[in-house]
PDB file of C-alpha atoms in Angstrom:
ATOM      1  CA  MET A   8    -130.700-195.268 -93.883  1.00  0.00           C
ATOM      2  CA  SER A   9    -133.874-197.055 -94.865  1.00  0.00           C
ATOM      3  CA  THR A  10    -135.553-199.649 -92.699  1.00  0.00           C
ATOM      4  CA  SER A  11    -136.783-202.984 -93.949  1.00  0.00           C
ATOM      5  CA  TRP A  12    -139.066-205.294 -92.018  1.00  0.00           C
ATOM      6  CA  ILE A  13    -139.272-209.056 -91.931  1.00  0.00           C
ATOM      7  CA  HIS A  14    -142.387-210.122 -90.062  1.00  0.00           C
ATOM      8  CA  SER A  15    -142.609-213.237 -87.951  1.00  0.00           C
ATOM      9  CA  ASN A  16    -146.126-214.244 -89.035  1.00  0.00           C
ATOM     10  CA  LEU A  17    -146.989-215.686 -85.626  1.00  0.00           C
ATOM     11  CA  PRO A  18    -150.556-217.002 -85.429  1.00  0.00           C
ATOM     12  CA  GLU A  19    -153.244-214.365 -84.879  1.00  0.00           C
ATOM     13  CA  GLN A  20    -154.324-215.719 -81.485  1.00  0.00           C
ATOM     14  CA  VAL A  21    -150.712-215.485 -80.239  1.00  0.00           C
ATOM     15  CA  GLN A  22    -150.424-211.871 -81.425  1.00  0.00           C
ATOM     16  CA  LYS A  23    -153.693-210.983 -79.664  1.00  0.00           C
ATOM     17  CA  ALA A  24    -152.587-212.696 -76.457  1.00  0.00           C
ATOM     18  CA  VAL A  25    -149.263-210.889 -76.460  1.00  0.00           C
ATOM     19  CA  GLY A  26    -150.953-207.564 -77.191  1.00  0.00           C
ATOM     20  CA  ASP A  27    -153.497-207.912 -74.354  1.00  0.00           C
ATOM     21  CA  VAL A  28    -151.034-208.658 -71.582  1.00  0.00           C
ATOM     22  CA  GLY A  29    -152.895-206.402 -69.152  1.00  0.00           C
ATOM     23  CA  ARG A  30    -155.953-208.659 -68.975  1.00  0.00           C
ATOM     24  CA  TYR A  31    -154.046-211.602 -67.449  1.00  0.00           C
ATOM     25  CA  ASP A  32    -153.039-212.169 -63.849  1.00  0.00           C
ATOM     26  CA  GLU A  33    -149.515-211.385 -62.671  1.00  0.00           C
ATOM     27  CA  THR A  34    -148.157-214.943 -63.108  1.00  0.00           C
ATOM     28  CA  THR A  35    -149.458-215.281 -66.668  1.00  0.00           C
ATOM     29  CA  ARG A  36    -148.259-211.780 -67.542  1.00  0.00           C
ATOM     30  CA  LYS A  37    -144.775-212.671 -66.281  1.00  0.00           C
ATOM     31  CA  MET A  38    -144.815-215.920 -68.284  1.00  0.00           C
ATOM     32  CA  LEU A  39    -145.870-214.066 -71.465  1.00  0.00           C
ATOM     33  CA  GLN A  40    -143.170-211.443 -70.993  1.00  0.00           C
ATOM     34  CA  ASP A  41    -140.556-214.144 -70.392  1.00  0.00           C
ATOM     35  CA  ALA A  42    -141.713-216.025 -73.503  1.00  0.00           C
ATOM     36  CA  ILE A  43    -141.350-212.957 -75.723  1.00  0.00           C
ATOM     37  CA  ARG A  44    -138.097-211.810 -74.097  1.00  0.00           C
ATOM     38  CA  ASN A  45    -136.522-215.282 -74.402  1.00  0.00           C
ATOM     39  CA  GLY A  46    -137.890-215.694 -77.929  1.00  0.00           C
ATOM     40  CA  THR A  47    -136.327-212.398 -78.948  1.00  0.00           C
ATOM     41  CA  GLU A  48    -132.986-213.488 -77.474  1.00  0.00           C
ATOM     42  CA  ASP A  49    -133.188-216.865 -79.242  1.00  0.00           C
ATOM     43  CA  THR A  50    -134.072-215.185 -82.552  1.00  0.00           C
ATOM     44  CA  MET A  51    -131.063-212.870 -82.269  1.00  0.00           C
ATOM     45  CA  LYS A  52    -128.736-215.809 -81.556  1.00  0.00           C
ATOM     46  CA  ALA A  53    -130.234-217.758 -84.476  1.00  0.00           C
ATOM     47  CA  ALA A  54    -129.797-214.764 -86.798  1.00  0.00           C
ATOM     48  CA  ILE A  55    -126.125-214.526 -85.848  1.00  0.00           C
ATOM     49  CA  ARG A  56    -125.780-218.280 -86.369  1.00  0.00           C
ATOM     50  CA  HIS A  57    -127.351-218.075 -89.861  1.00  0.00           C
ATOM     51  CA  VAL A  58    -125.156-215.232 -91.153  1.00  0.00           C
ATOM     52  CA  HIS A  59    -123.175-216.417 -94.170  1.00  0.00           C
ATOM     53  CA  THR A  60    -119.902-214.838 -92.961  1.00  0.00           C
ATOM     54  CA  LYS A  61    -119.223-215.442 -89.280  1.00  0.00           C
ATOM     55  CA  SER A  62    -117.227-212.305 -88.565  1.00  0.00           C
ATOM     56  CA  GLY A  63    -117.315-208.686 -89.491  1.00  0.00           C
ATOM     57  CA  ASN A  64    -119.711-205.790 -89.536  1.00  0.00           C
ATOM     58  CA  LEU A  65    -122.934-207.711 -90.129  1.00  0.00           C
ATOM     59  CA  VAL A  66    -122.594-210.009 -87.113  1.00  0.00           C
ATOM     60  CA  SER A  67    -121.542-207.190 -84.789  1.00  0.00           C
ATOM     61  CA  LYS A  68    -124.487-204.979 -85.850  1.00  0.00           C
ATOM     62  CA  ILE A  69    -127.237-207.519 -85.075  1.00  0.00           C
ATOM     63  CA  SER A  70    -129.007-206.518 -81.874  1.00  0.00           C
ATOM     64  CA  LYS A  71    -132.286-206.942 -80.048  1.00  0.00           C
ATOM     65  CA  ASP A  72    -134.732-204.667 -78.259  1.00  0.00           C
ATOM     66  CA  TYR A  73    -137.488-205.628 -75.867  1.00  0.00           C
ATOM     67  CA  ASN A  74    -140.273-203.241 -74.877  1.00  0.00           C
ATOM     68  CA  GLU A  75    -141.849-204.387 -71.635  1.00  0.00           C
ATOM     69  CA  SER A  76    -144.827-202.012 -71.768  1.00  0.00           C
ATOM     70  CA  THR A  77    -146.052-203.407 -75.123  1.00  0.00           C
ATOM     71  CA  ASN A  78    -144.441-206.841 -74.650  1.00  0.00           C
ATOM     72  CA  THR A  79    -142.787-206.767 -78.055  1.00  0.00           C
ATOM     73  CA  GLY A  80    -139.318-207.805 -79.090  1.00  0.00           C
ATOM     74  CA  TYR A  81    -137.313-206.698 -82.105  1.00  0.00           C
ATOM     75  CA  VAL A  82    -134.245-208.220 -83.701  1.00  0.00           C
ATOM     76  CA  LYS A  83    -132.529-205.828 -86.058  1.00  0.00           C
ATOM     77  CA  SER A  84    -129.377-205.315 -88.016  1.00  0.00           C
ATOM     78  CA  LYS A  85    -127.895-201.841 -88.246  1.00  0.00           C
ATOM     79  CA  ALA A  86    -125.435-202.858 -90.954  1.00  0.00           C
ATOM     80  CA  HIS A  87    -126.163-200.925 -94.136  1.00  0.00           C
ATOM     81  CA  HIS A  88    -125.690-203.962 -96.350  1.00  0.00           C
ATOM     82  CA  SER A  89    -127.882-206.378 -94.372  1.00  0.00           C
ATOM     83  CA  TRP A  90    -130.770-205.998 -96.844  1.00  0.00           C
ATOM     84  CA  LEU A  91    -128.460-206.972 -99.703  1.00  0.00           C
ATOM     85  CA  VAL A  92    -127.249-210.046 -97.833  1.00  0.00           C
ATOM     86  CA  GLU A  93    -130.784-211.077 -96.877  1.00  0.00           C
ATOM     87  CA  HIS A  94    -132.394-210.555-100.294  1.00  0.00           C
ATOM     88  CA  GLY A  95    -129.501-210.486-102.757  1.00  0.00           C
ATOM     89  CA  ALA A  96    -128.930-207.883-105.446  1.00  0.00           C
ATOM     90  CA  GLY A  97    -128.961-207.773-109.208  1.00  0.00           C
ATOM     91  CA  ILE A  98    -126.195-206.752-111.557  1.00  0.00           C
ATOM     92  CA  ALA A  99    -124.944-203.213-110.910  1.00  0.00           C
ATOM     93  CA  PHE A 100    -122.767-200.825-112.888  1.00  0.00           C
ATOM     94  CA  VAL A 101    -120.479-198.223-111.332  1.00  0.00           C
ATOM     95  CA  LEU A 102    -119.628-195.145-113.372  1.00  0.00           C
ATOM     96  CA  PRO A 103    -117.016-192.533-112.490  1.00  0.00           C
ATOM     97  CA  LYS A 104    -118.518-189.428-110.886  1.00  0.00           C
ATOM     98  CA  LYS A 105    -115.940-186.669-111.255  1.00  0.00           C
ATOM     99  CA  LYS A 106    -113.287-188.309-113.387  1.00  0.00           C
ATOM    100  CA  LYS A 107    -113.357-189.783-116.878  1.00  0.00           C
ATOM    101  CA  ALA A 108    -112.347-193.283-115.772  1.00  0.00           C
ATOM    102  CA  LEU A 109    -112.219-195.591-112.770  1.00  0.00           C
ATOM    103  CA  LYS A 110    -108.794-196.697-111.602  1.00  0.00           C
ATOM    104  CA  TYR A 111    -108.265-200.180-110.217  1.00  0.00           C
ATOM    105  CA  GLY A 112    -104.628-200.945-109.525  1.00  0.00           C
ATOM    106  CA  ASP A 113    -102.672-199.845-112.618  1.00  0.00           C
ATOM    107  CA  HIS A 114    -105.657-200.154-114.976  1.00  0.00           C
ATOM    108  CA  PHE A 115    -108.331-197.653-115.991  1.00  0.00           C
ATOM    109  CA  PHE A 116    -111.935-198.545-116.824  1.00  0.00           C
ATOM    110  CA  LYS A 117    -114.943-196.656-118.188  1.00  0.00           C
ATOM    111  CA  LEU A 118    -117.257-198.563-115.858  1.00  0.00           C
ATOM    112  CA  ALA A 119    -117.275-201.441-113.426  1.00  0.00           C
ATOM    113  CA  LYS A 120    -119.786-204.269-113.626  1.00  0.00           C
ATOM    114  CA  ILE A 121    -120.648-205.781-110.256  1.00  0.00           C
ATOM    115  CA  PRO A 122    -122.111-209.267-110.752  1.00  0.00           C
ATOM    116  CA  GLU A 123    -125.378-210.488-109.268  1.00  0.00           C
ATOM    117  CA  ARG A 124    -125.200-211.375-105.579  1.00  0.00           C
ATOM    118  CA  LYS A 125    -127.206-214.336-104.357  1.00  0.00           C
ATOM    119  CA  PRO A 126    -129.371-213.954-101.253  1.00  0.00           C
ATOM    120  CA  HIS A 127    -128.132-215.442 -97.991  1.00  0.00           C
ATOM    121  CA  PRO A 128    -131.167-215.048 -95.695  1.00  0.00           C
ATOM    122  CA  PHE A 129    -130.300-214.969 -92.035  1.00  0.00           C
ATOM    123  CA  MET A 130    -133.193-213.071 -90.420  1.00  0.00           C
ATOM    124  CA  GLN A 131    -136.013-215.015 -92.075  1.00  0.00           C
ATOM    125  CA  ALA A 132    -134.227-218.300 -91.334  1.00  0.00           C
ATOM    126  CA  ALA A 133    -133.914-217.272 -87.677  1.00  0.00           C
ATOM    127  CA  ILE A 134    -137.598-216.371 -87.465  1.00  0.00           C
ATOM    128  CA  ASP A 135    -138.637-219.613 -89.132  1.00  0.00           C
ATOM    129  CA  GLU A 136    -136.520-221.511 -86.601  1.00  0.00           C
ATOM    130  CA  THR A 137    -137.742-219.775 -83.444  1.00  0.00           C
ATOM    131  CA  ALA A 138    -141.406-218.952 -84.241  1.00  0.00           C
ATOM    132  CA  PRO A 139    -142.725-222.417 -83.222  1.00  0.00           C
ATOM    133  CA  LYS A 140    -140.882-222.195 -79.894  1.00  0.00           C
ATOM    134  CA  ILE A 141    -142.284-218.720 -79.199  1.00  0.00           C
ATOM    135  CA  THR A 142    -145.795-219.854 -80.150  1.00  0.00           C
ATOM    136  CA  ALA A 143    -145.562-222.887 -77.864  1.00  0.00           C
ATOM    137  CA  ALA A 144    -144.283-220.784 -74.944  1.00  0.00           C
ATOM    138  CA  VAL A 145    -147.079-218.218 -75.365  1.00  0.00           C
ATOM    139  CA  GLU A 146    -149.748-220.930 -75.641  1.00  0.00           C
ATOM    140  CA  GLU A 147    -148.364-222.599 -72.513  1.00  0.00           C
ATOM    141  CA  ALA A 148    -148.557-219.298 -70.633  1.00  0.00           C
ATOM    142  CA  ILE A 149    -152.161-218.740 -71.739  1.00  0.00           C
ATOM    143  CA  GLU A 150    -153.198-222.280 -70.814  1.00  0.00           C
ATOM    144  CA  HIS A 151    -151.633-221.748 -67.405  1.00  0.00           C
ATOM    145  CA  ASP A 152    -154.123-218.936 -66.772  1.00  0.00           C
TER     146      ASP A 152
END
């Protein structure tokens, strides 16, 4: 299974602050970790909220990870078709592999044409929604220092 990344594009000063957690005092470090942990949770909930179909494999495969040592959070989808939902897909043709024809119901076909699928972005929409909140929480933690 291939991995695709959608980056949050948080401001550079926020990324540096989150990366250098060790240089802050304990209170600021805790506030930064809480900001990233809560932001990751909010992004996961927003991604589930933005999924085009509200049930099924895609919603159940969205999860989050938080690494406390690097203070980074990840929201990911383990569903194989999540890239196609996020970015859409062009027209595809299916040919028979071992047989001479494809069978669908009582009919036989030489090939199947799958129409173009429009994108229904859910991850990028979630990031766009939660990035300002994460940025504000990180800036508040830094100003607290």
